[in-house]
CSV table of C-alpha atoms in Angstrom, one decimal:
chain,number,residue,atom,x,y,z
A,148,MET,CA,29.6,-12.7,-1.1
A,149,ALA,CA,26.7,-13.5,-3.8
A,150,GLY,CA,25.8,-10.2,-4.7
A,151,LYS,CA,22.2,-11.6,-5.3
A,152,PRO,CA,19.3,-10.0,-3.8
A,153,LYS,CA,18.6,-12.6,-0.5
A,154,LEU,CA,15.0,-12.9,0.4
A,155,HIS,CA,13.8,-13.2,3.9
A,156,TYR,CA,10.2,-15.3,3.8
A,157,THR,CA,8.5,-18.4,5.0
A,158,LYS,CA,8.6,-21.4,1.9
A,159,GLY,CA,4.9,-19.9,1.3
A,160,ARG,CA,3.6,-17.1,-0.9
A,161,GLY,CA,1.7,-14.6,1.2
A,162,LYS,CA,3.1,-10.9,0.1
A,163,MET,CA,6.5,-11.9,-1.1
A,164,GLU,CA,5.1,-14.1,-3.8
A,165,SER,CA,4.8,-11.1,-5.8
A,166,ILE,CA,8.6,-9.6,-5.0
A,167,ARG,CA,9.6,-13.1,-6.7
A,168,TRP,CA,7.5,-12.4,-9.6
A,169,LEU,CA,9.4,-9.6,-10.6
A,170,LEU,CA,13.0,-10.2,-9.7
A,171,ALA,CA,12.0,-13.4,-12.4
A,172,ALA,CA,9.9,-11.6,-14.7
A,173,ALA,CA,13.7,-8.6,-14.3
A,174,GLY,CA,15.4,-11.9,-15.0
A,175,VAL,CA,17.6,-11.5,-11.5
A,176,GLU,CA,18.7,-14.6,-9.9
A,177,PHE,CA,17.9,-14.5,-6.0
A,178,GLU,CA,18.6,-16.6,-2.7
A,179,GLU,CA,16.0,-17.3,-0.1
A,180,GLU,CA,16.1,-17.9,3.2
A,181,PHE,CA,13.2,-19.5,5.0
A,182,ILE,CA,11.6,-18.6,8.0
A,183,GLU,CA,10.3,-22.1,9.3
A,184,THR,CA,9.9,-21.8,12.5
A,185,LYS,CA,8.3,-18.9,15.5
A,186,GLU,CA,12.4,-18.9,16.8
A,187,ASP,CA,13.2,-18.6,12.9
A,188,LEU,CA,11.3,-14.8,12.8
A,189,GLU,CA,12.5,-14.3,16.6
A,190,LYS,CA,16.1,-14.6,15.7
A,191,LEU,CA,16.0,-12.0,12.9
A,192,ARG,CA,13.4,-9.8,15.0
A,193,ASN,CA,16.7,-9.8,17.5
A,194,ASP,CA,19.2,-9.4,14.8
A,195,GLY,CA,17.5,-6.2,14.4
A,196,VAL,CA,17.5,-6.7,11.3
A,197,LEU,CA,13.2,-6.1,10.6
A,198,LEU,CA,12.7,-2.7,10.9
A,199,PHE,CA,9.6,-2.9,11.7
A,200,GLN,CA,9.8,-6.5,13.3
A,201,GLN,CA,8.1,-7.9,9.9
A,202,VAL,CA,9.0,-10.0,6.7
A,203,PRO,CA,9.5,-9.9,3.8
A,204,MET,CA,13.2,-8.4,3.7
A,205,VAL,CA,15.0,-8.4,1.4
A,206,GLU,CA,18.6,-7.7,1.2
A,207,ILE,CA,19.7,-6.1,-1.7
A,208,ASP,CA,22.0,-3.1,-3.1
A,209,GLY,CA,23.3,-2.9,0.5
A,210,MET,CA,19.9,-2.4,2.1
A,211,ARG,CA,17.9,-4.5,4.1
A,212,MET,CA,14.6,-3.5,2.8
A,213,VAL,CA,11.1,-4.3,4.1
A,214,GLN,CA,7.5,-3.1,3.4
A,215,THR,CA,6.2,-5.4,0.5
A,216,ARG,CA,4.9,-2.1,-1.6
A,217,ALA,CA,8.9,-0.1,-1.2
A,218,ILE,CA,10.9,-3.7,-2.0
A,219,LEU,CA,8.5,-3.7,-5.7
A,220,SER,CA,8.3,0.0,-6.1
A,221,TYR,CA,12.3,0.0,-5.4
A,222,ILE,CA,12.8,-3.3,-7.9
A,223,ALA,CA,10.3,-2.1,-10.3
A,224,ALA,CA,12.4,1.2,-10.9
A,225,LYS,CA,15.9,-0.2,-10.9
A,226,TYR,CA,14.9,-2.6,-13.9
A,227,ASN,CA,12.9,-0.4,-16.0
A,228,LEU,CA,9.7,-1.6,-15.4
A,229,TYR,CA,8.1,1.6,-14.0
A,230,GLY,CA,7.2,3.9,-17.1
A,231,LYS,CA,9.1,6.4,-18.2
A,232,ASP,CA,8.1,9.3,-17.0
A,233,LEU,CA,5.4,10.7,-13.9
A,234,LYS,CA,2.1,9.8,-15.9
A,235,GLU,CA,3.0,6.1,-16.9
A,236,ARG,CA,4.1,5.7,-13.4
A,237,ALA,CA,1.2,6.8,-12.3
A,238,TRP,CA,-1.1,4.2,-14.2
A,239,ILE,CA,1.5,1.7,-13.5
A,240,ASP,CA,0.0,2.8,-8.9
A,241,MET,CA,-3.0,2.5,-10.0
A,242,TYR,CA,-3.3,-0.8,-11.6
A,243,VAL,CA,-0.8,-2.2,-9.2
A,244,GLU,CA,-3.0,-1.2,-6.5
A,245,GLY,CA,-6.1,-2.6,-7.8
A,246,THR,CA,-4.0,-6.5,-8.2
A,247,THR,CA,-2.9,-5.8,-4.8
A,248,ASP,CA,-6.0,-5.6,-3.5
A,249,LEU,CA,-7.5,-8.3,-5.3
A,250,MET,CA,-4.2,-10.5,-4.4
A,251,GLY,CA,-4.4,-9.7,-0.8
A,252,MET,CA,-8.6,-11.4,-1.2
A,253,ILE,CA,-7.0,-14.4,-2.1
A,254,MET,CA,-3.9,-14.7,0.2
A,255,TYR,CA,-6.3,-14.6,3.0
A,256,LEU,CA,-9.2,-17.3,1.9
A,257,PRO,CA,-7.1,-20.5,3.4
A,258,PHE,CA,-7.1,-18.5,6.9
A,259,GLN,CA,-10.8,-17.9,7.3
A,260,PRO,CA,-12.8,-20.2,8.8
A,261,ALA,CA,-14.5,-23.1,7.3
A,262,ASP,CA,-17.9,-21.5,7.6
A,263,THR,CA,-17.3,-18.5,5.9
A,264,LYS,CA,-14.8,-19.9,2.8
A,265,GLU,CA,-17.3,-20.1,0.4
A,266,LYS,CA,-19.0,-17.2,1.3
A,267,ASN,CA,-15.4,-15.0,0.4
A,268,LEU,CA,-14.5,-17.3,-2.5
A,269,ALA,CA,-17.8,-16.0,-4.2
A,270,LEU,CA,-16.6,-12.1,-3.3
A,271,ILE,CA,-13.2,-12.4,-4.6
A,272,ILE,CA,-14.9,-13.9,-7.5
A,273,GLU,CA,-17.1,-11.2,-8.0
A,274,ARG,CA,-14.8,-8.3,-7.1
A,275,ALA,CA,-12.2,-10.2,-10.1
A,276,THR,CA,-15.0,-10.0,-12.7
A,277,THR,CA,-17.0,-7.0,-11.7
A,278,ARG,CA,-14.5,-4.8,-11.0
A,279,TYR,CA,-10.8,-5.7,-11.2
A,280,PHE,CA,-10.6,-7.9,-14.8
A,281,PRO,CA,-13.0,-5.3,-16.3
A,282,VAL,CA,-10.8,-2.4,-15.8
A,283,TYR,CA,-7.9,-4.2,-17.4
A,284,GLU,CA,-9.5,-6.0,-20.3
A,285,LYS,CA,-11.2,-1.9,-21.2
A,286,ALA,CA,-7.3,-1.0,-20.9
A,287,LEU,CA,-6.0,-3.0,-23.1
A,288,LYS,CA,-9.1,-2.3,-25.5
A,289,ASP,CA,-8.9,1.2,-25.9
A,290,HIS,CA,-5.3,1.2,-26.8
A,291,GLY,CA,-5.0,-1.6,-28.5
A,292,GLN,CA,-1.6,-2.6,-27.4
A,293,ASP,CA,0.0,-6.0,-25.9
A,294,TYR,CA,1.1,-4.2,-22.2
A,295,LEU,CA,-1.2,-2.6,-19.8
A,296,VAL,CA,1.1,1.3,-20.0
A,297,GLY,CA,3.4,2.7,-22.5
A,298,ASN,CA,3.6,-0.5,-25.3
A,299,LYS,CA,5.9,-1.1,-23.0
A,300,LEU,CA,6.1,-4.1,-20.2
A,301,SER,CA,6.4,-3.0,-17.1
A,302,TRP,CA,5.1,-4.3,-13.4
A,303,ALA,CA,1.6,-4.1,-13.8
A,304,ASP,CA,1.6,-6.3,-16.7
A,305,VAL,CA,3.3,-8.8,-14.8
A,306,HIS,CA,1.6,-8.1,-11.2
A,307,LEU,CA,-1.7,-8.4,-13.2
A,308,LEU,CA,-0.6,-11.9,-15.2
A,309,GLU,CA,0.1,-13.3,-11.1
A,310,ALA,CA,-3.4,-11.7,-10.1
A,311,ILE,CA,-5.0,-13.6,-13.1
A,312,LEU,CA,-3.1,-16.9,-12.3
A,313,MET,CA,-4.5,-16.8,-8.3
A,314,ALA,CA,-7.5,-15.7,-10.2
A,315,GLU,CA,-7.7,-19.1,-12.1
A,316,GLU,CA,-6.5,-21.5,-9.2
A,317,CYS,CA,-10.2,-20.4,-7.6
A,318,LYS,CA,-12.1,-20.7,-11.0
A,319,PRO,CA,-10.2,-21.8,-13.6
A,320,ASP,CA,-12.7,-19.8,-15.8
A,321,VAL,CA,-12.5,-17.0,-14.1
A,322,LEU,CA,-11.1,-15.1,-17.3
A,323,PHE,CA,-14.2,-16.7,-19.9
A,324,ALA,CA,-15.7,-13.5,-19.9
A,325,PHE,CA,-12.2,-11.5,-20.8
A,326,PRO,CA,-10.9,-12.8,-24.4
A,327,LEU,CA,-8.2,-9.5,-24.2
A,328,LEU,CA,-7.1,-10.8,-20.6
A,329,GLN,CA,-7.0,-14.7,-22.2
A,330,ALA,CA,-4.5,-13.3,-25.0
A,331,PHE,CA,-2.3,-11.1,-22.1
A,332,LYS,CA,-2.4,-13.9,-20.3
A,333,GLY,CA,-0.8,-16.0,-23.6
A,334,ARG,CA,1.3,-13.2,-24.0
A,335,ILE,CA,2.7,-12.6,-21.4
A,336,SER,CA,3.3,-16.3,-19.8
A,337,ASN,CA,5.3,-16.4,-22.8
A,338,ILE,CA,8.0,-14.2,-21.9
A,339,PRO,CA,11.0,-15.5,-21.4
A,340,THR,CA,12.0,-14.6,-18.1
A,341,ILE,CA,8.4,-15.3,-17.1
A,342,LYS,CA,8.0,-18.5,-19.3
A,343,LYS,CA,11.1,-19.9,-17.0
A,344,PHE,CA,9.2,-18.7,-14.1
A,345,LEU,CA,6.4,-20.8,-14.3
A,346,GLN,CA,7.9,-24.1,-15.2
A,347,PRO,CA,8.6,-26.2,-12.5
A,348,GLY,CA,11.7,-26.2,-9.9
A,349,SER,CA,11.5,-22.8,-10.3
A,350,GLN,CA,11.1,-20.4,-7.1
A,351,ARG,CA,7.6,-19.5,-8.1
A,352,LYS,CA,5.7,-21.0,-4.6
A,353,PRO,CA,2.7,-22.9,-4.5
A,354,PRO,CA,-0.7,-22.4,-3.8
A,355,THR,CA,-1.2,-22.3,0.6
A,356,ASP,CA,-2.9,-25.6,1.6
A,357,ASP,CA,-3.4,-26.3,5.3
A,358,LYS,CA,-0.7,-27.6,6.1
A,359,MET,CA,1.2,-24.3,5.6
A,360,VAL,CA,-1.5,-22.5,7.1
A,361,ALA,CA,-0.8,-24.4,10.2
A,362,VAL,CA,3.1,-23.5,9.3
A,363,VAL,CA,2.3,-19.9,9.2
A,364,ARG,CA,-0.2,-19.5,12.2
A,365,LYS,CA,2.7,-20.7,14.2
A,366,ILE,CA,5.8,-18.4,12.9
A,367,PHE,CA,3.5,-15.3,13.6
A,368,ASN,CA,1.3,-16.2,16.4
A,369,ILE,CA,-1.9,-15.9,14.1
B,69,MET,CA,-12.1,25.6,-14.4
B,70,SER,CA,-10.2,26.3,-11.8
B,71,GLY,CA,-7.8,24.0,-12.2
B,72,LYS,CA,-6.6,23.5,-9.3
B,73,PRO,CA,-6.7,19.6,-8.1
B,74,LYS,CA,-10.5,18.4,-6.8
B,75,LEU,CA,-10.8,15.6,-4.2
B,76,HIS,CA,-13.7,13.3,-4.2
B,77,TYR,CA,-14.5,11.7,-0.6
B,78,PHE,CA,-16.3,12.0,2.3
B,79,ASN,CA,-16.1,15.0,5.1
B,80,GLY,CA,-13.9,13.1,7.2
B,81,ARG,CA,-10.0,12.5,7.6
B,82,GLY,CA,-10.7,8.7,6.4
B,83,ARG,CA,-8.1,7.7,3.9
B,84,MET,CA,-8.3,11.1,2.3
B,85,GLU,CA,-6.3,12.9,4.8
B,86,PRO,CA,-2.4,12.0,4.3
B,87,ILE,CA,-3.5,13.3,0.1
B,88,ARG,CA,-4.7,16.5,1.7
B,89,TRP,CA,-1.4,16.8,4.5
B,90,LEU,CA,1.1,16.4,1.3
B,91,LEU,CA,-1.1,18.6,-1.4
B,92,ALA,CA,-1.3,21.4,1.7
B,93,ALA,CA,2.5,20.6,2.5
B,94,ALA,CA,3.3,21.3,-1.2
B,95,GLY,CA,1.6,24.7,-0.4
B,96,VAL,CA,-1.3,23.5,-3.6
B,97,GLU,CA,-4.4,24.4,-3.2
B,98,PHE,CA,-7.3,22.3,-4.0
B,99,GLU,CA,-11.0,22.1,-3.5
B,100,GLU,CA,-13.1,19.0,-2.2
B,101,SER,CA,-16.3,17.7,-3.3
B,102,TYR,CA,-18.6,15.6,-0.5
B,103,LEU,CA,-20.1,12.3,-0.5
B,104,GLU,CA,-22.7,12.6,2.4
B,105,LYS,CA,-25.0,10.2,1.0
B,106,LYS,CA,-24.8,6.5,-0.5
B,107,GLU,CA,-26.3,8.5,-4.1
B,108,ASP,CA,-23.3,10.5,-4.0
B,109,LEU,CA,-21.3,7.3,-4.0
B,110,THR,CA,-23.0,5.4,-6.6
B,111,LYS,CA,-23.4,8.5,-9.3
B,112,LEU,CA,-19.8,8.7,-9.3
B,113,GLN,CA,-19.4,5.0,-10.0
B,114,LYS,CA,-22.3,5.3,-12.6
B,115,ASP,CA,-20.7,8.3,-14.3
B,116,GLY,CA,-17.4,6.3,-15.1
B,117,SER,CA,-15.2,8.8,-12.4
B,118,LEU,CA,-14.2,6.0,-10.4
B,119,LEU,CA,-11.1,3.0,-12.0
B,120,PHE,CA,-11.9,0.8,-8.9
B,121,GLN,CA,-15.6,2.1,-7.8
B,122,GLN,CA,-14.1,3.1,-4.9
B,123,VAL,CA,-12.7,6.7,-3.2
B,124,PRO,CA,-10.4,8.2,-2.5
B,125,MET,CA,-10.4,9.9,-6.5
B,126,VAL,CA,-8.6,13.3,-7.4
B,127,GLU,CA,-9.2,15.4,-10.4
B,128,MET,CA,-5.3,16.9,-11.7
B,129,ASP,CA,-3.4,16.9,-14.4
B,130,GLY,CA,-6.6,15.9,-16.8
B,131,MET,CA,-6.4,12.4,-14.7
B,132,LYS,CA,-8.8,10.9,-12.7
B,133,LEU,CA,-6.2,9.7,-10.3
B,134,VAL,CA,-7.5,6.7,-7.9
B,135,GLN,CA,-5.8,5.0,-5.0
B,136,THR,CA,-4.7,6.2,-1.6
B,137,ARG,CA,-0.9,5.4,-2.8
B,138,ALA,CA,-0.8,6.4,-6.4
B,139,ILE,CA,-2.4,9.5,-5.9
B,140,ALA,CA,0.5,10.1,-2.6
B,141,ASN,CA,2.9,8.9,-5.0
B,142,TYR,CA,2.0,11.5,-8.0
B,143,ILE,CA,1.8,14.6,-5.2
B,144,ALA,CA,4.8,13.8,-3.6
B,145,THR,CA,6.8,13.2,-7.2
B,146,LYS,CA,5.3,16.2,-8.8
B,147,TYR,CA,6.3,18.7,-5.7
B,148,ASN,CA,10.0,17.4,-5.0
B,149,LEU,CA,8.5,15.5,-1.7
B,150,TYR,CA,9.9,12.2,-2.7
B,151,GLY,CA,13.9,12.0,-2.1
B,152,LYS,CA,16.6,12.7,-5.0
B,153,ASP,CA,17.2,9.6,-6.1
B,154,LEU,CA,16.5,5.6,-5.8
B,155,LYS,CA,17.7,5.0,-2.4
B,156,GLU,CA,16.1,8.0,-1.2
B,157,ARG,CA,13.2,7.1,-2.4
B,158,ALA,CA,13.7,3.3,-0.8
B,159,LEU,CA,14.4,5.0,2.5
B,160,ILE,CA,10.9,6.9,2.3
B,161,ASP,CA,8.8,4.4,0.6
B,162,MET,CA,9.3,2.0,3.8
B,163,TYR,CA,8.8,4.9,6.5
B,164,VAL,CA,5.9,5.7,4.6
B,165,GLU,CA,4.3,2.3,4.5
B,166,GLY,CA,4.9,2.0,7.9
B,167,MET,CA,2.8,5.0,8.6
B,168,PHE,CA,0.5,3.8,6.5
B,169,ASP,CA,0.1,0.4,8.7
B,170,LEU,CA,0.3,2.7,11.6
B,171,ASN,CA,-2.3,5.2,10.2
B,172,GLU,CA,-4.6,2.1,9.4
B,173,LEU,CA,-5.5,0.9,13.0
B,174,LEU,CA,-5.8,4.6,14.0
B,175,MET,CA,-8.3,5.1,11.6
B,176,ALA,CA,-10.1,2.1,11.6
B,177,TYR,CA,-10.3,2.6,15.6
B,178,GLY,CA,-13.6,4.9,15.8
B,179,TYR,CA,-15.3,2.2,13.7
B,180,GLN,CA,-14.6,-0.6,15.9
B,181,PRO,CA,-17.9,-2.1,17.3
B,182,ALA,CA,-18.0,-1.2,21.7
B,183,ASP,CA,-17.0,-4.6,23.2
B,184,LYS,CA,-13.7,-4.9,20.8
B,185,LYS,CA,-13.1,-1.4,21.6
B,186,GLU,CA,-10.5,-0.8,23.9
B,187,GLN,CA,-8.9,-4.2,23.1
B,188,HIS,CA,-7.9,-2.6,19.6
B,189,PHE,CA,-7.2,0.9,21.3
B,190,ALA,CA,-4.6,-1.4,23.5
B,191,ASN,CA,-2.8,-2.9,20.2
B,192,MET,CA,-2.6,0.6,18.4
B,193,ILE,CA,-1.2,2.4,21.5
B,194,ASP,CA,1.6,-0.8,21.7
B,195,LYS,CA,1.9,-0.7,17.9
B,196,ALA,CA,2.3,3.4,18.3
B,197,THR,CA,4.8,2.9,21.1
B,198,ASN,CA,6.8,-0.6,20.2
B,199,ARG,CA,6.9,-0.9,16.9
B,200,TYR,CA,6.8,2.9,15.1
B,201,PHE,CA,7.8,5.6,16.8
B,202,PRO,CA,11.7,3.6,18.3
B,203,VAL,CA,12.0,3.2,14.9
B,204,PHE,CA,11.8,7.3,13.5
B,205,GLU,CA,13.4,8.3,16.9
B,206,LYS,CA,16.2,6.2,16.2
B,207,VAL,CA,16.6,7.4,12.4
B,208,LEU,CA,17.0,11.1,13.8
B,209,LYS,CA,19.1,10.2,16.4
B,210,ASP,CA,21.2,8.1,13.9
B,211,HIS,CA,21.5,11.2,11.3
B,212,GLY,CA,21.4,14.0,13.7
B,213,LYS,CA,19.3,15.8,11.2
B,214,ASP,CA,16.6,17.9,10.9
B,215,PHE,CA,14.4,15.4,8.1
B,216,LEU,CA,14.2,12.1,8.2
B,217,VAL,CA,16.0,11.6,4.4
B,218,GLY,CA,18.3,13.1,2.7
B,219,ASN,CA,17.9,16.1,4.9
B,220,GLN,CA,15.5,17.6,3.2
B,221,LEU,CA,11.3,17.9,3.7
B,222,SER,CA,9.9,14.3,1.9
B,223,ARG,CA,6.6,13.1,2.2
B,224,ALA,CA,7.7,10.8,5.1
B,225,ASP,CA,8.1,13.7,7.6
B,226,VAL,CA,4.8,15.5,5.9
B,227,GLN,CA,3.0,12.1,6.6
B,228,LEU,CA,5.4,11.6,10.9
B,229,LEU,CA,4.0,14.7,11.5
B,230,GLU,CA,0.0,13.6,10.7
B,231,ILE,CA,1.0,10.4,12.5
B,232,LEU,CA,2.5,12.1,15.6
B,233,LEU,CA,-0.5,14.6,16.2
B,234,MET,CA,-3.0,11.7,15.6
B,235,ALA,CA,-1.5,9.7,18.2
B,236,GLU,CA,-1.3,12.1,20.7
B,237,GLU,CA,-5.4,12.8,19.9
B,238,PHE,CA,-5.7,9.1,21.6
B,239,LYS,CA,-3.3,9.5,24.2
B,240,ALA,CA,-1.6,13.1,24.9
B,241,ASP,CA,1.5,11.9,26.2
B,242,ILE,CA,2.0,9.4,24.0
B,243,LEU,CA,5.5,11.0,22.7
B,244,ALA,CA,6.6,11.1,26.6
B,245,ARG,CA,9.5,8.5,25.6
B,246,PHE,CA,10.5,10.5,22.3
B,247,PRO,CA,12.2,13.6,22.8
B,248,LEU,CA,13.5,13.7,19.3
B,249,LEU,CA,9.7,13.2,18.0
B,250,GLN,CA,8.8,15.7,20.3
B,251,SER,CA,11.0,18.2,18.5
B,252,PHE,CA,11.0,16.9,15.5
B,253,LYS,CA,6.8,17.4,15.3
B,254,ALA,CA,7.5,20.9,16.7
B,255,ARG,CA,9.7,22.2,14.0
B,256,ILE,CA,7.7,20.3,11.0
B,257,SER,CA,4.8,22.1,12.6
B,258,ASN,CA,6.5,25.2,11.8
B,259,ILE,CA,7.3,24.7,8.5
B,260,PRO,CA,4.8,28.1,6.9
B,261,THR,CA,3.0,25.7,4.7
B,262,ILE,CA,2.3,22.8,7.1
B,263,LYS,CA,1.9,26.0,9.8
B,264,LYS,CA,-1.3,27.1,7.3
B,265,PHE,CA,-3.2,23.7,7.0
B,266,LEU,CA,-2.8,23.4,11.2
B,267,GLN,CA,-4.3,26.2,11.9
B,268,PRO,CA,-8.9,26.6,12.2
B,269,GLY,CA,-10.0,27.3,9.1
B,270,SER,CA,-7.7,24.9,7.0
B,271,GLN,CA,-8.8,21.9,5.1
B,272,ARG,CA,-8.1,19.3,7.7
B,273,LYS,CA,-10.3,17.4,9.0
B,274,PRO,CA,-11.6,16.5,12.6
B,275,PRO,CA,-11.5,12.6,14.0
B,276,VAL,CA,-13.9,10.7,13.3
B,277,ARG,CA,-17.4,11.8,15.9
B,278,GLU,CA,-19.0,8.3,17.2
B,279,GLU,CA,-22.5,10.0,15.8
B,280,ASP,CA,-20.5,10.0,12.4
B,281,VAL,CA,-20.1,6.5,12.1
B,282,ALA,CA,-23.0,5.3,11.2
B,283,LYS,CA,-23.5,8.3,8.4
B,284,VAL,CA,-19.7,7.0,7.1
B,285,ILE,CA,-20.9,3.1,7.1
B,286,LYS,CA,-24.1,4.2,5.2
B,287,ILE,CA,-21.9,5.5,2.4
B,288,PHE,CA,-20.0,2.8,2.1
B,289,TYR,CA,-22.2,-0.6,2.8
């Protein structure tokens, strides 16, 4: 028995990617068992290991955790990435919910009908540059510190970096109006655990292509 | 200045209702400021009061908290409704996230176009009775205790009661197959702070009415 967390999901990013990022940032090695067919998912369901019949599921510390936010909160708290008190946690929670909303939009983009893709992409860029990024740029500007909350690396920083990189995949110059976010991106990317995760060969997953969309549609019947 | 939390939302359940439940269960008095037209929302946005230009927003402890989960997490922790340790919190989070998903389904029904309503209804009843309620029935059966986690009242219990009552509004006998959820419902409803919240005249909001749907859409879209 390895004792390492074990992730159950498809080979794509989807809802598991933020969990991979957080474990990697915390320097925690993890294993992955990939769902490749509908039958793989059915087996997990029939084995009774998915509380609400859904993935992500992460085996960790004797639990079979489900629900993305529950898993992320657990990892953040366990590895001291959740602030030092209730108020810092509130700020981290608020920031993370914002980046979750933004990444959620980007995640669904490949699954949308071709004729709405352009409109949805435009909406993502608009939200990123007028609703979300200004908030984080201002947070960094107001306190002048390296990290979003409490002058220390937290889940909020890891999540924001993930969101920035995903947004840049949609539009490479999406950060042009946000100098502090550009510096933040450089800085957080250089943290050794994160730098390692950003290198080829890591467990970071590539953007979802049409082939992956087809696989996911088959597995989840969507 | 009252020092009481102040809730900013429209005069309906939506995403603010779980927060009203949690505050009420914790015995915390709160005020509400209602958005009645688009201009009310625009004013809050222009004031810089809404971190991501969205409601719910709750003014409390010197902060303008936004994002339903961030607000609920804060209240639950402050008033000791979040378990005693990391593992209890993990269980509470898992249960509550499942309830949030079901709540989204139930909440969305009122806003479905007429031709989608029937299918949406069937799906939400199916999910409630085959995916979510069996889980919580089993949790109560397995440990035989009064509360979902850690043998003490937590946000998971409060939110489950909220969801059970909402589901019954759609289908009165929806708990027919779930005897432990039925007794849970009675038990939790009898907790004094919650009993008070369930009485007429409390700040609990009624289900959205068809005639209000258009008004809500006007505020937000």
